[in-house]
Short mmCIF file of C-alpha atoms in Angstrom, two decimals:
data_model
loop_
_atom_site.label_atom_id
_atom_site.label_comp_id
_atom_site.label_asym_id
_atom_site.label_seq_id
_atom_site.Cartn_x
_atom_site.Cartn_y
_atom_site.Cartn_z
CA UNK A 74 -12.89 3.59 -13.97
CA UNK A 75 -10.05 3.36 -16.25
CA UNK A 76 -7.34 6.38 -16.50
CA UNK A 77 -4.16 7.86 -18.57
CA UNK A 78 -2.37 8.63 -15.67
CA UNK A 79 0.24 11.70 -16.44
CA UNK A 80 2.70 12.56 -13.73
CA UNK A 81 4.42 15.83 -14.57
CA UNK A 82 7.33 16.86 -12.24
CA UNK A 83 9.24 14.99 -9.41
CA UNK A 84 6.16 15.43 -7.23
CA UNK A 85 3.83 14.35 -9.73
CA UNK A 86 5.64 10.71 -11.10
CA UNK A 87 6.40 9.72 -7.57
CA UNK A 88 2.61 10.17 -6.80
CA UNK A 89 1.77 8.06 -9.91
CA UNK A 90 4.55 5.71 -8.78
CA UNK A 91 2.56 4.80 -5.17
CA UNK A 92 -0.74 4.51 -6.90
CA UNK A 93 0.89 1.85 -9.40
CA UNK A 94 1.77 0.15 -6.18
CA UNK A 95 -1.26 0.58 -3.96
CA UNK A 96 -2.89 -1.20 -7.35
CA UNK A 97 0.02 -4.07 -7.48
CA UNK A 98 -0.85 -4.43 -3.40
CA UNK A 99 -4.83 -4.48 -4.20
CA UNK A 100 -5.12 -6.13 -6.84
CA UNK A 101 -6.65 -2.99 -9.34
CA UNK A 102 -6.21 -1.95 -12.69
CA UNK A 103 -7.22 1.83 -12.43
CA UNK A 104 -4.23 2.94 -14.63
CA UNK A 105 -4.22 1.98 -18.18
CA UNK A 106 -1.76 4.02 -19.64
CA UNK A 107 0.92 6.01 -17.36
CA UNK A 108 3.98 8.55 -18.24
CA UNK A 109 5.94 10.53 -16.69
CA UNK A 110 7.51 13.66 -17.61
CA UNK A 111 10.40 15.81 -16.39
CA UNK A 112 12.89 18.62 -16.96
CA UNK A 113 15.76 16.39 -15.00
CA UNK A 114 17.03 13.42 -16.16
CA UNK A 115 18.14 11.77 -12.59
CA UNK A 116 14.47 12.40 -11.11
CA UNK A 117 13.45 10.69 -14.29
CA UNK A 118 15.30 6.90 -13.24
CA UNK A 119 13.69 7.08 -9.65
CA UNK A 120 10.26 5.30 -10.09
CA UNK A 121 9.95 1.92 -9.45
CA UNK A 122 6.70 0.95 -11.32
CA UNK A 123 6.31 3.15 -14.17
CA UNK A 124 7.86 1.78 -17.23
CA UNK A 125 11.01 3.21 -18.85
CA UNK A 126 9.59 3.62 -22.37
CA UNK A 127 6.92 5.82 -20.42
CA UNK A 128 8.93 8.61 -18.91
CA UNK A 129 10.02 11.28 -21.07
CA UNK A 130 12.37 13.94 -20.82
CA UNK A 131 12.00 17.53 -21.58
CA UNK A 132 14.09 20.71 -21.96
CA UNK A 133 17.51 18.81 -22.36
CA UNK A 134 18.08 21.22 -24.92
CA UNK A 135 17.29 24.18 -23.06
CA UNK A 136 19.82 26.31 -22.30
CA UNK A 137 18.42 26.68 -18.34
CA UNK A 138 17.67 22.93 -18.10
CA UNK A 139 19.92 21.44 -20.08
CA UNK A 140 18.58 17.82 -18.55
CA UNK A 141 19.13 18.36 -14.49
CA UNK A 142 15.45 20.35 -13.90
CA UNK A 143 14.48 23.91 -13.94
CA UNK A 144 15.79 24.90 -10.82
CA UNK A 145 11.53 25.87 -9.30
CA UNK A 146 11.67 28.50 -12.09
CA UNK A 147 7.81 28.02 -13.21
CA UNK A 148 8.70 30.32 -16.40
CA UNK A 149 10.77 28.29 -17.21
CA UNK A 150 8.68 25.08 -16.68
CA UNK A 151 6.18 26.41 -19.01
CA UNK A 152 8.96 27.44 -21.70
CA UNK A 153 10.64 23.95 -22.02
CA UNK A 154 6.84 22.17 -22.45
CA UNK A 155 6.09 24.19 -25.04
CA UNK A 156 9.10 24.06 -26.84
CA UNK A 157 9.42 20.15 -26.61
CA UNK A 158 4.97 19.85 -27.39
CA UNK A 159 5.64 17.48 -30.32
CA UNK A 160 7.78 15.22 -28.06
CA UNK A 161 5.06 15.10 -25.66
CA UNK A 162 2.39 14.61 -28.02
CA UNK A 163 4.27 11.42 -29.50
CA UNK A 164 4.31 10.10 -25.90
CA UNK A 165 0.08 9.89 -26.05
CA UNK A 166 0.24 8.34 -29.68
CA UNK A 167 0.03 4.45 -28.36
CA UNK A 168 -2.75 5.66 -25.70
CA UNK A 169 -5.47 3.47 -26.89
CA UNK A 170 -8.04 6.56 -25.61
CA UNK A 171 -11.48 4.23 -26.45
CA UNK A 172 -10.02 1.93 -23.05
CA UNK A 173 -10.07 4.98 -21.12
CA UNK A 174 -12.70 7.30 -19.06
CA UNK A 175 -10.70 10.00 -18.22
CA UNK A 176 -7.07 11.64 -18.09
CA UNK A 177 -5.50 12.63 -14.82
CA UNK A 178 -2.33 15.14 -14.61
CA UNK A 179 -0.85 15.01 -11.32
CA UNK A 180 1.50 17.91 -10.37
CA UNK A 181 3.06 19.33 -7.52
CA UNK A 182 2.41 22.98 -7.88
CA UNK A 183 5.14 24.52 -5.66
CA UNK A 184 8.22 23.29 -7.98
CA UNK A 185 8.96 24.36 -11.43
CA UNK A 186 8.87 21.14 -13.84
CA UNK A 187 4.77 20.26 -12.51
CA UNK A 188 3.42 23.88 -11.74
CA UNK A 189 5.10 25.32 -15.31
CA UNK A 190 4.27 22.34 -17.64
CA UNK A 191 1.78 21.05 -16.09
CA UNK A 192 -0.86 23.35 -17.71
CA UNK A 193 1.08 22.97 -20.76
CA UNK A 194 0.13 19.50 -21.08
CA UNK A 195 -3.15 19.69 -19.97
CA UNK A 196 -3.88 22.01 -22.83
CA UNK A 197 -2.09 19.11 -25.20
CA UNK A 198 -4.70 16.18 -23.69
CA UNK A 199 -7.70 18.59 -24.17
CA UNK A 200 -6.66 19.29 -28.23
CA UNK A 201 -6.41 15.54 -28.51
CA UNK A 202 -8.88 13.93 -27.11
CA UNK A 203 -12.70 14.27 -25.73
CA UNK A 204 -12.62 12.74 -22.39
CA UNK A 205 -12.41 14.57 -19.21
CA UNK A 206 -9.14 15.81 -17.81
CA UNK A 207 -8.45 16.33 -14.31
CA UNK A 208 -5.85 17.97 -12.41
CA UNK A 209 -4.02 16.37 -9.57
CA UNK A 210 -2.19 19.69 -7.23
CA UNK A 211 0.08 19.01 -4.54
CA UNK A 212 0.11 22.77 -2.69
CA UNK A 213 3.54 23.40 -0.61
CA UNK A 214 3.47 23.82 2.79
CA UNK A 215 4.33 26.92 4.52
CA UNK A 216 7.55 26.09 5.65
CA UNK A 217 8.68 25.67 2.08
CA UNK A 218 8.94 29.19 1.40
CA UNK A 219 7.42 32.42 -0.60
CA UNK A 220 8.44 31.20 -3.83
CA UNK A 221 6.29 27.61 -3.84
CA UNK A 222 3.67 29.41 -2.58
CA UNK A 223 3.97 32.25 -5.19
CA UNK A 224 4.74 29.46 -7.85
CA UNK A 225 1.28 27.35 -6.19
CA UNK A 226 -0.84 30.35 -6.75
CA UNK A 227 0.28 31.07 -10.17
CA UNK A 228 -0.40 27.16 -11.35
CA UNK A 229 -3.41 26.78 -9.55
CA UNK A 230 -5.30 29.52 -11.03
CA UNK A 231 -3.97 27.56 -14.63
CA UNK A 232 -4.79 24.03 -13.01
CA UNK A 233 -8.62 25.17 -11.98
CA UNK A 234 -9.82 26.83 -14.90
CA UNK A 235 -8.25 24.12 -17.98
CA UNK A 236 -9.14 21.26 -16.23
CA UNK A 237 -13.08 19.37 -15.74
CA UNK A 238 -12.14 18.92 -12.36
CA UNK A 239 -9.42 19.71 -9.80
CA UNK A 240 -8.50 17.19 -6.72
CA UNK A 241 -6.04 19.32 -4.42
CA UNK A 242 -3.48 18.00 -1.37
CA UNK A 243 -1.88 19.97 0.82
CA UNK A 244 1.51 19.25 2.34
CA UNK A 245 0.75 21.39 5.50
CA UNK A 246 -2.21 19.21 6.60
CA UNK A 247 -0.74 16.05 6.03
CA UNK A 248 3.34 16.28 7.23
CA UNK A 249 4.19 14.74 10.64
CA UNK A 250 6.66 17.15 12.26
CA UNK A 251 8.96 14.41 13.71
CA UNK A 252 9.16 13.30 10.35
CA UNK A 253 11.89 14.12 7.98
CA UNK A 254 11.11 15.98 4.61
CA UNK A 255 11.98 13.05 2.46
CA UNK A 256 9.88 10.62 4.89
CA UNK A 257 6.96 13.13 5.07
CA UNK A 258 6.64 13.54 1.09
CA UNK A 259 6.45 9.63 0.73
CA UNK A 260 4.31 8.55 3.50
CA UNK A 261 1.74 11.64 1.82
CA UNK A 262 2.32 10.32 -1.48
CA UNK A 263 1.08 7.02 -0.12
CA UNK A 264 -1.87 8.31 1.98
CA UNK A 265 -2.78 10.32 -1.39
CA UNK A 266 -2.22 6.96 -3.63
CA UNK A 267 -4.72 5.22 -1.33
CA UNK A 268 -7.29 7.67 -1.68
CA UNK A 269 -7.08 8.23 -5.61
CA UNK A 270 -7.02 4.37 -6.34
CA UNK A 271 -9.75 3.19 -3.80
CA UNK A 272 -12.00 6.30 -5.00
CA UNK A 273 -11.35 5.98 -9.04
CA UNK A 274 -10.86 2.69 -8.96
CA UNK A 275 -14.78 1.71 -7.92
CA UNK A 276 -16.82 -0.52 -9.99
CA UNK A 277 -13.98 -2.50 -11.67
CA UNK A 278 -14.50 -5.84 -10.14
CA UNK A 279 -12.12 -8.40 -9.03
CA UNK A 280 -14.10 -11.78 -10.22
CA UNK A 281 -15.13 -11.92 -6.28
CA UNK A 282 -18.26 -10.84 -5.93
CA UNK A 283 -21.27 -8.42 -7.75
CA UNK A 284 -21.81 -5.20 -5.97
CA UNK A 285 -25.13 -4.62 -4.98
CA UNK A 286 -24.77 -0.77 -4.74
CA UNK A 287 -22.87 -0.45 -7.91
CA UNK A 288 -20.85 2.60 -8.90
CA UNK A 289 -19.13 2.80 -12.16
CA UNK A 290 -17.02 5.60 -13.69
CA UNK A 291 -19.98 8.22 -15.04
CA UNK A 292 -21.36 8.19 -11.26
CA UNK A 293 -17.78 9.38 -10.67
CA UNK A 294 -17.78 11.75 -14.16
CA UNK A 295 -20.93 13.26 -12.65
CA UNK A 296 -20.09 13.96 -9.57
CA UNK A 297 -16.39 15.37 -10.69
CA UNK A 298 -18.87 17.60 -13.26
CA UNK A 299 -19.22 20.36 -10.70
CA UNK A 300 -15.78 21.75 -12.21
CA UNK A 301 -13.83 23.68 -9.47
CA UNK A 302 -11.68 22.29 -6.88
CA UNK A 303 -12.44 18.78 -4.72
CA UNK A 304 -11.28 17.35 -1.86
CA UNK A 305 -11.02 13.63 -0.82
CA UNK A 306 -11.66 11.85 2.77
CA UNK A 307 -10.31 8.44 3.29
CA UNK A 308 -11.00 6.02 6.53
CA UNK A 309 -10.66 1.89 7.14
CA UNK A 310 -10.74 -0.33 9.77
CA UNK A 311 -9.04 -3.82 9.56
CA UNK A 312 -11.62 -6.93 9.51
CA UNK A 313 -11.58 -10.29 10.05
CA UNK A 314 -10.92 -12.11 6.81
CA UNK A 315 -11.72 -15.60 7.92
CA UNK A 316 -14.92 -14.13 8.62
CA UNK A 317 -15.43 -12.25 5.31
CA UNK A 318 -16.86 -15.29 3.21
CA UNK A 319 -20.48 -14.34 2.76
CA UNK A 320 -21.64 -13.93 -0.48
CA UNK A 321 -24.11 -11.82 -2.41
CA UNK A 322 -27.27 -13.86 -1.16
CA UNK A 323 -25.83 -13.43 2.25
CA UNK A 324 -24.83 -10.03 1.96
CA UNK A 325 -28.59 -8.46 3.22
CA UNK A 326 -29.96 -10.71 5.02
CA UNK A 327 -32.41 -9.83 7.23
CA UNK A 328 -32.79 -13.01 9.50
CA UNK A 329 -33.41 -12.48 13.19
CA UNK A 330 -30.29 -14.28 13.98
CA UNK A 331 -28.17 -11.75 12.43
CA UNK A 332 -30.51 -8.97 13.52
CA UNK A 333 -27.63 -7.95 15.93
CA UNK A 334 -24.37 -8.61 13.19
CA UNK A 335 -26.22 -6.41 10.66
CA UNK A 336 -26.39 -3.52 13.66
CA UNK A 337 -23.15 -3.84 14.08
CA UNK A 338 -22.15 -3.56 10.68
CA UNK A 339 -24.20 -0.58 9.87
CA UNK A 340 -22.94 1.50 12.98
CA UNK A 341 -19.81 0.45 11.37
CA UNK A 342 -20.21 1.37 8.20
CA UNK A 343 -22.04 5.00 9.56
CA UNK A 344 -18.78 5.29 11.63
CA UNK A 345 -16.63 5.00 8.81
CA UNK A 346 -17.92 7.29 6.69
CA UNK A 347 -18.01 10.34 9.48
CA UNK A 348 -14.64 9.76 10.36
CA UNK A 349 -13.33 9.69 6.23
CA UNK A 350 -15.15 13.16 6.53
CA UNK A 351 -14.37 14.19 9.47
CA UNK A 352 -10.75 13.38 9.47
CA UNK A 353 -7.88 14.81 7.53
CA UNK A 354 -9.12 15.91 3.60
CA UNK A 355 -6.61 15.75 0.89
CA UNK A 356 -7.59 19.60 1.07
CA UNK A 357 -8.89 20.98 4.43
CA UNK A 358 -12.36 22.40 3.04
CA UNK A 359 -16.00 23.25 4.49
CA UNK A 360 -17.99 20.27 4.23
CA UNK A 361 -21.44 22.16 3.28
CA UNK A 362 -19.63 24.03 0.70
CA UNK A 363 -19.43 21.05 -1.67
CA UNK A 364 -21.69 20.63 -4.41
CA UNK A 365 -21.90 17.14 -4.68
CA UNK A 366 -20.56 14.20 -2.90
CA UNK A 367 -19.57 10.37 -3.39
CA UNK A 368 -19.00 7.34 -1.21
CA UNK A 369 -16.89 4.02 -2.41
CA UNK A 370 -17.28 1.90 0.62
CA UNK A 371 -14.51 -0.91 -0.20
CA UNK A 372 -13.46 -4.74 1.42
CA UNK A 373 -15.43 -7.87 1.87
CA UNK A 374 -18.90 -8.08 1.09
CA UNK A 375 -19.92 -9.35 4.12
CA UNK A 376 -18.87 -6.15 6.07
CA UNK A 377 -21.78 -4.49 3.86
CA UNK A 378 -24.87 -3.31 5.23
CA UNK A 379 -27.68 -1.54 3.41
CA UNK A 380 -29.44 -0.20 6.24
CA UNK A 381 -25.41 1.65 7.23
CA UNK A 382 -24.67 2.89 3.86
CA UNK A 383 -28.16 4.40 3.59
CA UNK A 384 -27.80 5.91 7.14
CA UNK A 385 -23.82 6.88 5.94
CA UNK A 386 -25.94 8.63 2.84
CA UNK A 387 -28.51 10.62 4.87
CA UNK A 388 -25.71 11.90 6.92
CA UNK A 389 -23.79 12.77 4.23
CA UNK A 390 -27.03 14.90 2.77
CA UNK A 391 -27.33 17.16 6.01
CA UNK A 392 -23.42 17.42 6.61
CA UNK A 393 -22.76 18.97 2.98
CA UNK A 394 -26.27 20.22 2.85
CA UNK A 395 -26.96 18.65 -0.68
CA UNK A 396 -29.19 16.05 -2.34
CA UNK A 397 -26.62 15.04 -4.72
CA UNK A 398 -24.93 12.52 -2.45
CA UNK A 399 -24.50 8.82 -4.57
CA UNK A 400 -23.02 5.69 -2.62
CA UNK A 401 -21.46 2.45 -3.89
CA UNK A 402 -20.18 -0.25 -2.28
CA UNK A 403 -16.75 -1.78 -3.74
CA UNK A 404 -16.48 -5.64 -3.18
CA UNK A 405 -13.04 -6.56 -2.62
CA UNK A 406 -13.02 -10.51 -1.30
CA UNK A 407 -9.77 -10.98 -0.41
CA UNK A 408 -9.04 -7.56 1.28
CA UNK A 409 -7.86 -7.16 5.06
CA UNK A 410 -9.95 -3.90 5.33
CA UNK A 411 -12.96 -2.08 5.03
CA UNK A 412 -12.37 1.34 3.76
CA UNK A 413 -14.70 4.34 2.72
CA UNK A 414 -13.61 7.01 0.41
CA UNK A 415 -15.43 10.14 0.02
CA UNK A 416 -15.14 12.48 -2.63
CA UNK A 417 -16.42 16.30 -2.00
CA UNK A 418 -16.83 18.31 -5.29
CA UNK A 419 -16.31 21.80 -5.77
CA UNK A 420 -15.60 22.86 -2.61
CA UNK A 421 -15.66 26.73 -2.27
CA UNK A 422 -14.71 27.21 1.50
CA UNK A 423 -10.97 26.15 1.61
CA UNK A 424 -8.65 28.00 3.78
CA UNK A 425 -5.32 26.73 2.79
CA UNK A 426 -5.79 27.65 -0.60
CA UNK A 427 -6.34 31.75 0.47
CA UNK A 428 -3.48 31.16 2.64
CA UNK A 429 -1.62 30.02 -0.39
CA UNK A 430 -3.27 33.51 -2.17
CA UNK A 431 -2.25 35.75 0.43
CA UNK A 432 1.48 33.99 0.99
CA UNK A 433 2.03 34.23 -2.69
CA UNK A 434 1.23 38.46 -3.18
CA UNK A 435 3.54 39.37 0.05
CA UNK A 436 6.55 37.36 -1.82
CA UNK A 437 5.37 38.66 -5.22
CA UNK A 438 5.57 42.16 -3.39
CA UNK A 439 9.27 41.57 -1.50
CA UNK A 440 10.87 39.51 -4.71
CA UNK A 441 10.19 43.29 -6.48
CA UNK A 442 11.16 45.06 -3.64
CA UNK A 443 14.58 42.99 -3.45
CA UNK A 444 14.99 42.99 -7.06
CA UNK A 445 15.27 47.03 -7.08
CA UNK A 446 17.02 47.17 -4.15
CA UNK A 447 19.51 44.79 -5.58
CA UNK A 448 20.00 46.78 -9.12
CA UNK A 449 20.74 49.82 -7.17
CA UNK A 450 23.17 48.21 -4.85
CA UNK A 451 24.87 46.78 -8.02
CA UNK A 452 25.06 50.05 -9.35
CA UNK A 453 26.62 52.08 -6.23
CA UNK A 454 28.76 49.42 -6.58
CA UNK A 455 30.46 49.70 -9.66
CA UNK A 456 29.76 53.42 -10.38
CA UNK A 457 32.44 56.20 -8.94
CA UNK A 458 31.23 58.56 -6.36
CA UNK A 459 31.81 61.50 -8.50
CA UNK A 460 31.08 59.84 -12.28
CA UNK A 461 33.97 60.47 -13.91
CA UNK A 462 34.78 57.25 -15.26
CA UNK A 463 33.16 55.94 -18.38
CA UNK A 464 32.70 52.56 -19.51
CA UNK A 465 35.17 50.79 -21.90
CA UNK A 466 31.88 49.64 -24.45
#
């Protein structure tokens, strides 16, 4: 699959930051065309692989922004997009859209720069051009407050229904607590970079070897075709490269003498794939809610087995309690690991994202309630006890 890659917001460059470097580490090309766009000019010069002529800056101008961010005002986040659309839409002019499949926005949705313009630009990409566009939401965790989770809510709803698909993380699942905040967003945005580029990037091929099981970018257009929001599972194991030399002939062989080695690999394999499932999602969900599944199994070819990614599959089936489960296998000849990536689509049973919901209306209820309170304290304030003063204007 080939993307346009649009980070909008701190949270959202820095994610398309680490997938630029899981690809430099992996050898991939998943990202043809990358920007990044943000309301503050010093978050703007902290990426280390996207290119300088690719990040533009918005609401310099702006009398709230002014060039240092919009302080997690999502009003405002919206305002400064739309007032600086042409600038953004001169950013996509050298996007040469006929090498792409689809167009990713990737957004943390508890700020105000990714949760305000994010929607903003998605709303751009779909004017322009025909291809899909997905949504990328990082959801705050609780600890982060009332207002994140009010601003979450407010984006998500915008994310969900403008996008073809959206992929959610959330912080709370995924933060270590003896971590530090800074350490805990970058060791997510690296889990979540893994995830993205081993799942998106299947069926681009590394000159190595010719995937028997191959998946290509409208297996993962179909599956994504659900709409709604998905959820990603990610597991690998190390293997033994100087082992890993097998090639395609090899691959299935069904020789007595390596009766026992393809056993092995296929309880592997099924192994793998339960635990991507069963372990931490991107977005805790309900596996048999999902519509429709997919499985990049990714590493050496000679890890493969047929008879383990058709047991993986049948699994898979019964788990999510669909038909519509498709799985590819990824060769990667050089790689140290075997991984398996599992996309659920449209997930309806999510539990964080009602949290979210329910968080968001009891600070949309007490920012009111303060707001009042505060205009009347303002007033006692300044106003004589008996009102017989009058104002000079």
């Amino acid at each position: 699959m080939k993307l346009a890659t649009i980070g909008v917001g701190n949270a959202g460059s820095k994610i398309v930051d680490r997938m630029l470097e899981f690809e430099s580490q992996t050898d991939r090309n998943l990202c043809q065309h990358v920007h990044a766009i943000n309301t503050a000019r010093t978050d703007l010069a902290k990426p280390d692989y996207i290119p300088e002529d690719r990040r533009v800056l918005i609401g310099d101008t702006n009398q709230k922004a002014k060039g240092h961010g919009v302080g997690g005002d999502v009003e405002v986040g919206a305002e400064v997009a739309k007032a600086d659309i042409e600038e953004i839409r001169r950013a996509f002019d050298d996007v040469e859209i006929h090498e792409v499949d689809a167009l990713l926005v990737v957004a943390g949705l508890g700020g105000g720069s990714g949760s305000g313009g994010g929607p903003v630009v998605i709303d751009t990409l779909q004017e322009m051009y025909d291809e899909p566009v997905y949504g990328l939401g990082v959801l705050p965790g609780k600890y982060e407050g009332g207002r994140p989770a009010l601003n979450a809510a407010r984006s998500l709803q915008s994310f969900v229904t403008k996008v073809d698909n959206f992929i959610g993380f959330d912080n709370d699942a995924w933060r270590a607590r003896e971590q530090t905040i800074e350490e805990g967003y970058e060791q997510m945005n690296r889990e979540l970079a893994a995830r993205l580029v081993t799942l998106l990037a299947a069926g681009e091929t590394d000159d190595s070897e010719v995937a028997e099981n191959a998946m290509d970018s409208s297996d993962i257009i179909r599956t994504l075709d659900t709409g709604g929001v998905s959820t990603i599972g990610y597991a690998a194991t190390e293997v033994d490269n100087d082992a890993a030399t097998g090639g395609l002939l090899d691959r299935w062989s069904t020789d007595r003498a390596e009766s026992t080695d393809e056993g092995s690999k296929a309880t592997k394999i099924q192994g793998l794939v339960r635990r991507a499932v069963n372990s931490r999602l991107t977005v805790p969900a309900e596996i048999s809610s999902a519509d429709r599944a997919l499985v990049v199994l990714s590493g050496p070819p000679s890890e493969f087995s047929r008879k383990g990614i058709e047991s993986a599959r049948q699994w898979l089936e019964q788990e999510a309690d669909t038909v519509e489960v498709l799985v590819g296998d990824d060769p990667r000849g050089k790689s140290p690991q075997l991984a398996a990536a599992v996309l659920l689509s449209n997930v309806t049973e999510t539990p964080r994202i009602n949290e979210i919901q329910n968080q968001a209306v009891d600070a949309q209820e007490k920012i009111a309630e303060q707001e009042a309170v505060r205009e009347e304290e303002i007033n006692d304030l300044i106003t004589d006890e008996n009102n017989d003063l009058d104002p000079v204007v």
